Tab-separated table of C-alpha atoms in Angstrom:
chain	number	residue	atom	x	y	z
Y	6	MET	CA	163.568	22.499	50.538
Y	7	ASN	CA	162.373	19.474	52.589
Y	8	LYS	CA	164.382	16.340	53.358
Y	9	LYS	CA	162.865	14.393	50.442
Y	10	ASP	CA	163.819	17.119	47.959
Y	11	THR	CA	167.310	17.335	49.457
Y	12	LYS	CA	167.780	13.569	49.070
Y	13	LYS	CA	166.572	13.720	45.460
Y	14	GLU	CA	169.066	16.512	44.696
Y	15	ALA	CA	171.899	14.625	46.391
Y	16	ASP	CA	171.130	11.454	44.391
Y	17	GLU	CA	171.456	13.250	41.047
Y	18	PRO	CA	174.683	12.466	39.152
Y	19	VAL	CA	177.424	15.077	39.403
Y	20	PRO	CA	178.874	16.152	36.042
Y	21	GLN	CA	182.633	15.875	35.673
Y	22	ILE	CA	184.669	19.052	35.493
Y	23	SER	CA	187.177	19.746	32.733
Y	24	LYS	CA	190.820	20.305	33.613
Y	25	LYS	CA	190.600	23.947	32.461
Y	26	ASP	CA	187.461	24.667	34.481
Y	27	TYR	CA	189.001	22.991	37.511
Y	28	GLU	CA	192.205	25.009	37.289
Y	29	ASP	CA	190.336	28.281	36.656
Y	30	THR	CA	187.937	27.699	39.552
Y	31	LEU	CA	190.715	26.597	41.889
Y	32	TYR	CA	192.709	29.744	41.141
Y	33	LYS	CA	189.716	31.966	41.921
Y	34	LEU	CA	189.015	30.068	45.134
Y	35	GLN	CA	192.636	30.363	46.216
Y	36	VAL	CA	192.346	34.127	45.749
Y	37	GLU	CA	189.363	33.970	48.118
Y	38	LEU	CA	191.460	31.977	50.601
Y	39	VAL	CA	194.075	34.747	50.568
Y	40	LYS	CA	191.297	37.255	51.310
Y	41	LEU	CA	190.187	35.021	54.166
Y	42	GLN	CA	193.700	34.888	55.603
Y	43	ARG	CA	194.099	38.652	55.470
Y	44	HIS	CA	190.834	38.933	57.390
Y	45	PHE	CA	191.570	36.408	60.129
Y	46	ILE	CA	195.054	37.847	60.663
Y	47	LYS	CA	193.558	41.321	61.039
Y	48	CYS	CA	190.750	40.147	63.314
Y	49	GLY	CA	192.762	37.633	65.356
Y	50	ASP	CA	190.516	34.689	64.486
Y	51	LYS	CA	191.466	31.119	65.416
Y	52	ILE	CA	190.433	28.556	62.782
Y	53	LEU	CA	190.704	24.776	63.110
Y	54	VAL	CA	189.764	22.444	60.249
Y	55	ILE	CA	189.664	18.664	60.776
Y	56	PHE	CA	189.914	16.247	57.857
Y	57	GLU	CA	188.920	12.624	58.386
Y	58	GLY	CA	188.229	9.766	56.001
Y	59	ARG	CA	189.450	6.358	54.935
Y	60	ASP	CA	192.998	5.826	53.672
Y	61	ALA	CA	193.446	7.470	50.241
Y	62	ALA	CA	190.242	9.505	50.588
Y	63	GLY	CA	191.995	12.652	49.362
Y	64	LYS	CA	192.795	14.493	52.586
Y	65	ASP	CA	196.378	15.317	51.541
Y	66	GLY	CA	195.310	16.704	48.169
Y	67	ALA	CA	192.539	18.880	49.597
Y	68	ILE	CA	194.814	20.324	52.286
Y	69	LYS	CA	197.587	20.994	49.758
Y	70	ARG	CA	195.246	23.094	47.590
Y	71	ILE	CA	193.952	25.044	50.587
Y	72	ILE	CA	197.377	26.081	51.893
Y	73	GLN	CA	199.181	26.384	48.552
Y	74	HIS	CA	199.244	30.197	48.443
Y	75	LEU	CA	198.746	31.056	52.109
Y	76	SER	CA	201.357	32.539	54.416
Y	77	PRO	CA	203.171	29.680	56.190
Y	78	ARG	CA	203.654	31.819	59.292
Y	79	GLU	CA	199.941	31.771	60.036
Y	80	THR	CA	199.111	28.376	58.494
Y	81	ARG	CA	199.964	24.982	59.980
Y	82	VAL	CA	199.200	21.410	58.960
Y	83	VAL	CA	199.166	18.842	61.762
Y	84	ALA	CA	199.608	15.164	60.862
Y	85	LEU	CA	200.729	13.375	64.004
Y	86	GLY	CA	202.444	10.010	63.859
Y	87	LYS	CA	202.213	6.988	66.125
Y	88	PRO	CA	201.788	8.024	69.787
Y	89	SER	CA	204.803	7.620	72.064
Y	90	ASP	CA	204.778	5.716	75.352
Y	91	ARG	CA	204.369	9.055	77.109
Y	92	ASP	CA	201.444	9.968	74.846
Y	93	ARG	CA	199.752	6.666	75.629
Y	94	SER	CA	200.103	7.289	79.378
Y	95	SER	CA	198.730	10.860	79.166
Y	96	TRP	CA	195.214	12.249	78.850
Y	97	TYR	CA	194.163	11.290	75.334
Y	98	PHE	CA	193.637	14.852	74.071
Y	99	GLN	CA	196.863	16.130	75.635
Y	100	ARG	CA	199.157	15.683	72.630
Y	101	TYR	CA	196.735	17.574	70.377
Y	102	ILE	CA	196.354	20.645	72.575
Y	103	SER	CA	199.745	22.200	71.769
Y	104	HIS	CA	198.816	22.164	68.080
Y	105	LEU	CA	195.567	24.129	68.444
Y	106	PRO	CA	195.429	27.520	66.702
Y	107	ALA	CA	196.338	30.755	68.448
Y	108	ALA	CA	194.962	34.109	67.278
Y	109	GLN	CA	195.636	34.837	63.577
Y	110	GLU	CA	196.215	31.146	62.773
Y	111	LEU	CA	194.634	28.564	60.487
Y	112	VAL	CA	195.416	24.978	61.537
Y	113	LEU	CA	194.426	21.947	59.472
Y	114	PHE	CA	194.450	18.489	61.063
Y	115	ASN	CA	195.168	15.661	58.610
Y	116	ARG	CA	193.507	13.109	60.872
Y	117	SER	CA	192.931	14.132	64.450
Y	118	TRP	CA	191.744	12.888	67.821
Y	119	TYR	CA	189.153	10.967	65.811
Y	120	ASN	CA	191.750	8.238	65.328
Y	121	ARG	CA	190.252	6.877	68.537
Y	122	ALA	CA	186.862	6.615	66.861
Y	123	GLY	CA	188.155	4.925	63.692
Y	124	VAL	CA	191.584	3.380	63.297
Y	125	GLU	CA	192.238	2.545	66.957
Y	126	PRO	CA	189.129	0.459	67.745
Y	127	VAL	CA	189.191	-1.296	64.363
Y	128	MET	CA	192.867	-2.235	64.690
Y	129	GLY	CA	192.725	-2.994	68.421
Y	130	PHE	CA	194.972	-0.071	69.388
Y	131	CYS	CA	192.696	0.990	72.257
Y	132	THR	CA	190.505	-0.769	74.792
Y	133	HIS	CA	186.722	-0.726	74.684
Y	134	ALA	CA	186.723	1.431	77.829
Y	135	GLU	CA	189.090	3.946	76.206
Y	136	TYR	CA	186.862	4.071	73.120
Y	137	GLU	CA	183.702	4.607	75.175
Y	138	GLU	CA	185.377	7.334	77.228
Y	139	PHE	CA	186.438	9.129	74.052
Y	140	MET	CA	182.989	8.979	72.480
Y	141	SER	CA	181.499	10.340	75.685
Y	142	SER	CA	184.005	13.151	76.223
Y	143	VAL	CA	184.797	14.428	72.713
Y	144	PRO	CA	181.583	16.491	72.312
Y	145	GLU	CA	182.341	18.409	75.506
Y	146	PHE	CA	186.004	18.779	74.546
Y	147	GLU	CA	184.988	20.338	71.224
Y	148	ASN	CA	182.386	22.500	72.928
Y	149	MET	CA	185.197	23.876	75.109
Y	150	LEU	CA	187.245	24.694	72.017
Y	151	VAL	CA	184.337	26.515	70.382
Y	152	ARG	CA	183.506	28.412	73.567
Y	153	SER	CA	187.147	29.521	73.741
Y	154	GLY	CA	186.741	31.214	70.361
Y	155	ILE	CA	188.078	28.567	67.977
Y	156	LYS	CA	186.141	28.286	64.730
Y	157	LEU	CA	185.930	24.490	64.235
Y	158	LEU	CA	185.074	22.798	60.939
Y	159	LYS	CA	184.979	18.991	60.560
Y	160	TYR	CA	185.029	17.245	57.165
Y	161	TYR	CA	184.628	13.521	56.505
Y	162	LEU	CA	185.765	12.491	53.009
Y	163	ASP	CA	183.751	9.456	51.889
Y	164	ILE	CA	184.938	7.227	49.014
Y	165	SER	CA	183.742	3.954	47.515
Y	166	LYS	CA	185.555	0.655	48.028
Y	167	SER	CA	186.492	0.398	44.354
Y	168	GLU	CA	187.915	3.932	44.339
Y	169	GLN	CA	189.960	3.257	47.465
Y	170	ALA	CA	191.358	0.043	45.966
Y	171	GLU	CA	192.394	1.883	42.807
Y	172	ARG	CA	194.048	4.732	44.710
Y	173	LEU	CA	195.950	2.398	47.026
Y	174	GLU	CA	197.248	0.468	44.014
Y	175	ASP	CA	198.284	3.704	42.286
Y	176	ARG	CA	200.095	4.713	45.484
Y	177	LYS	CA	202.176	1.526	45.387
Y	178	ARG	CA	203.201	2.151	41.763
Y	179	ASN	CA	203.995	5.852	42.124
Y	180	PRO	CA	207.622	6.414	43.209
Y	181	LEU	CA	206.735	9.945	44.369
Y	182	ALA	CA	203.997	8.686	46.699
Y	183	GLN	CA	206.014	6.149	48.675
Y	184	TRP	CA	205.866	8.345	51.775
Y	185	LYS	CA	202.092	7.816	51.844
Y	186	ILE	CA	202.383	4.030	52.164
Y	187	SER	CA	201.808	2.766	55.713
Y	188	ALA	CA	201.566	-0.592	57.418
Y	189	LEU	CA	197.821	0.014	57.808
Y	190	ASP	CA	197.179	0.218	54.053
Y	191	GLN	CA	196.918	-3.558	53.747
Y	192	HIS	CA	194.064	-3.553	56.269
Y	193	ALA	CA	192.050	-0.763	54.604
Y	194	LEU	CA	190.164	-3.072	52.246
Y	195	LYS	CA	190.257	-6.198	54.421
Y	196	LYS	CA	188.509	-4.323	57.206
Y	197	TRP	CA	186.277	-2.203	54.960
Y	198	LYS	CA	183.049	-3.108	56.797
Y	199	GLU	CA	184.597	-2.601	60.231
Y	200	TYR	CA	185.831	0.858	59.238
Y	201	GLY	CA	182.396	1.659	57.823
Y	202	LEU	CA	180.674	0.714	61.078
Y	203	ALA	CA	183.192	2.777	63.081
Y	204	ARG	CA	182.553	5.735	60.745
Y	205	ASP	CA	178.805	5.491	61.240
Y	206	LYS	CA	179.112	5.367	65.034
Y	207	MET	CA	181.538	8.289	65.020
Y	208	LEU	CA	179.305	10.489	62.892
Y	209	ALA	CA	176.133	9.596	64.787
Y	210	HIS	CA	177.619	10.216	68.236
Y	211	THR	CA	179.847	13.262	67.582
Y	212	HIS	CA	177.702	15.353	65.221
Y	213	ASN	CA	175.961	18.227	67.008
Y	214	LEU	CA	174.974	21.856	66.509
Y	215	THR	CA	178.172	23.180	68.088
Y	216	SER	CA	180.622	21.015	66.117
Y	217	PRO	CA	178.778	19.450	63.165
Y	218	TRP	CA	180.217	17.082	60.568
Y	219	THR	CA	180.239	17.884	56.852
Y	220	ILE	CA	180.255	14.954	54.420
Y	221	VAL	CA	182.252	15.074	51.186
Y	222	HIS	CA	181.587	12.571	48.394
Y	223	ALA	CA	185.211	12.324	47.300
Y	224	ASP	CA	185.412	9.758	44.481
Y	225	ASP	CA	186.130	12.677	42.134
Y	226	LYS	CA	189.211	14.344	43.640
Y	227	GLN	CA	188.906	17.600	41.724
Y	228	LEU	CA	185.233	18.144	42.528
Y	229	ALA	CA	185.885	17.269	46.158
Y	230	ARG	CA	188.735	19.782	46.456
Y	231	ILE	CA	186.944	22.771	44.978
Y	232	ASN	CA	183.723	22.088	46.845
Y	233	ILE	CA	185.509	21.682	50.180
Y	234	ILE	CA	187.141	25.066	49.630
Y	235	LYS	CA	183.810	26.605	48.644
Y	236	ASP	CA	182.114	25.230	51.746
Y	237	LEU	CA	184.950	26.371	54.009
Y	238	LEU	CA	184.876	29.886	52.563
Y	239	GLY	CA	181.114	30.042	52.837
Y	240	ARG	CA	181.147	29.193	56.541
Y	241	LEU	CA	183.805	31.724	57.583
Y	242	ASP	CA	183.552	35.515	57.650
Y	243	TYR	CA	185.875	37.720	55.619
Y	244	VAL	CA	185.737	40.991	53.694
Y	245	ASP	CA	184.920	41.198	49.959
Y	246	LYS	CA	183.607	37.637	49.705
Y	247	ASP	CA	182.525	36.486	46.209
Y	248	GLU	CA	179.214	34.942	47.281
Y	249	ARG	CA	178.366	33.368	43.916
Y	250	LEU	CA	181.765	31.738	43.468
Y	251	ILE	CA	181.734	29.974	46.828
Y	252	LEU	CA	178.380	28.202	46.554
Y	253	PRO	CA	179.232	24.482	46.939
Y	254	ASP	CA	177.532	21.691	45.020
Y	255	LYS	CA	175.287	19.989	47.583
Y	256	ARG	CA	175.691	16.710	45.723
Y	257	VAL	CA	179.380	16.764	46.685
Y	258	VAL	CA	179.504	18.530	50.062
Y	259	MET	CA	176.628	18.444	52.521
Y	260	PRO	CA	175.895	18.687	56.259
Y	261	PHE	CA	175.726	15.252	57.871
Y	262	ASP	CA	172.294	13.896	58.704
Y	263	ILE	CA	171.498	10.637	60.501
Y	264	SER	CA	169.387	9.636	57.483
Y	265	PHE	CA	172.642	9.186	55.537
Y	266	ILE	CA	173.302	6.096	57.668
Y	267	GLU	CA	169.710	4.905	57.806
Y	268	GLU	CA	169.313	5.150	54.020
Y	269	GLY	CA	172.770	3.843	53.113
Y	270	ARG	CA	173.942	7.083	51.509
Y	271	LEU	CA	177.531	6.632	52.694
Y	272	ALA	CA	179.937	4.211	51.004
Y	273	SER	CA	179.350	0.663	52.236
């Protein structure tokens, strides 16, 4: 399939999924995730999955469904808070290193070192020199991780402005989601264009063959979740894989290509 055919397929509307089909498919995929965990524990694999995206893009929900039935001893979610004074005076990657996976572990980063490519420059939390140094050094840093044996997967969850506005408003009204509210929420829509430009620069400069980005069209939470899991399962080795079940919908999850920016195929 050439690039024109791929674009045509990606532009086709994605049918909604019923609640029953979603729940049935999710259950089957979670069984596959358990198979995957048995395999990477036995083989001593080290798996690192990075989730990035705008506020309310669905990172929490996707991670929750991935880890729901996995052993907590070999599964960790990393969601670091505001850096301390010591963190700010240290090598930028230093506070992330202790959270990297050891053998037999799956680690999921709910935001990562890519804060320096998105939130920090937009909000003025880093200098231009610090930003440029990060963009220059992160490909080599990730190459080192991959060469060390870490299986690295990077997902960017992309949502529309209207969907983000609706989710942020729902978050304010939901008493069970108050922990998700942050001081940065009020800037998410005000600085929509700035965040979009930062996203485009990040993807263009940090996507490569060793540590590629995968784009997720995430306006539909349920479709995003099941297709992220399918893609993840498809890219990792494990025994007794159900090959037909784990085929992702390429209209929802797809490898990043620079044409996505050039043709305006990301939310703007």
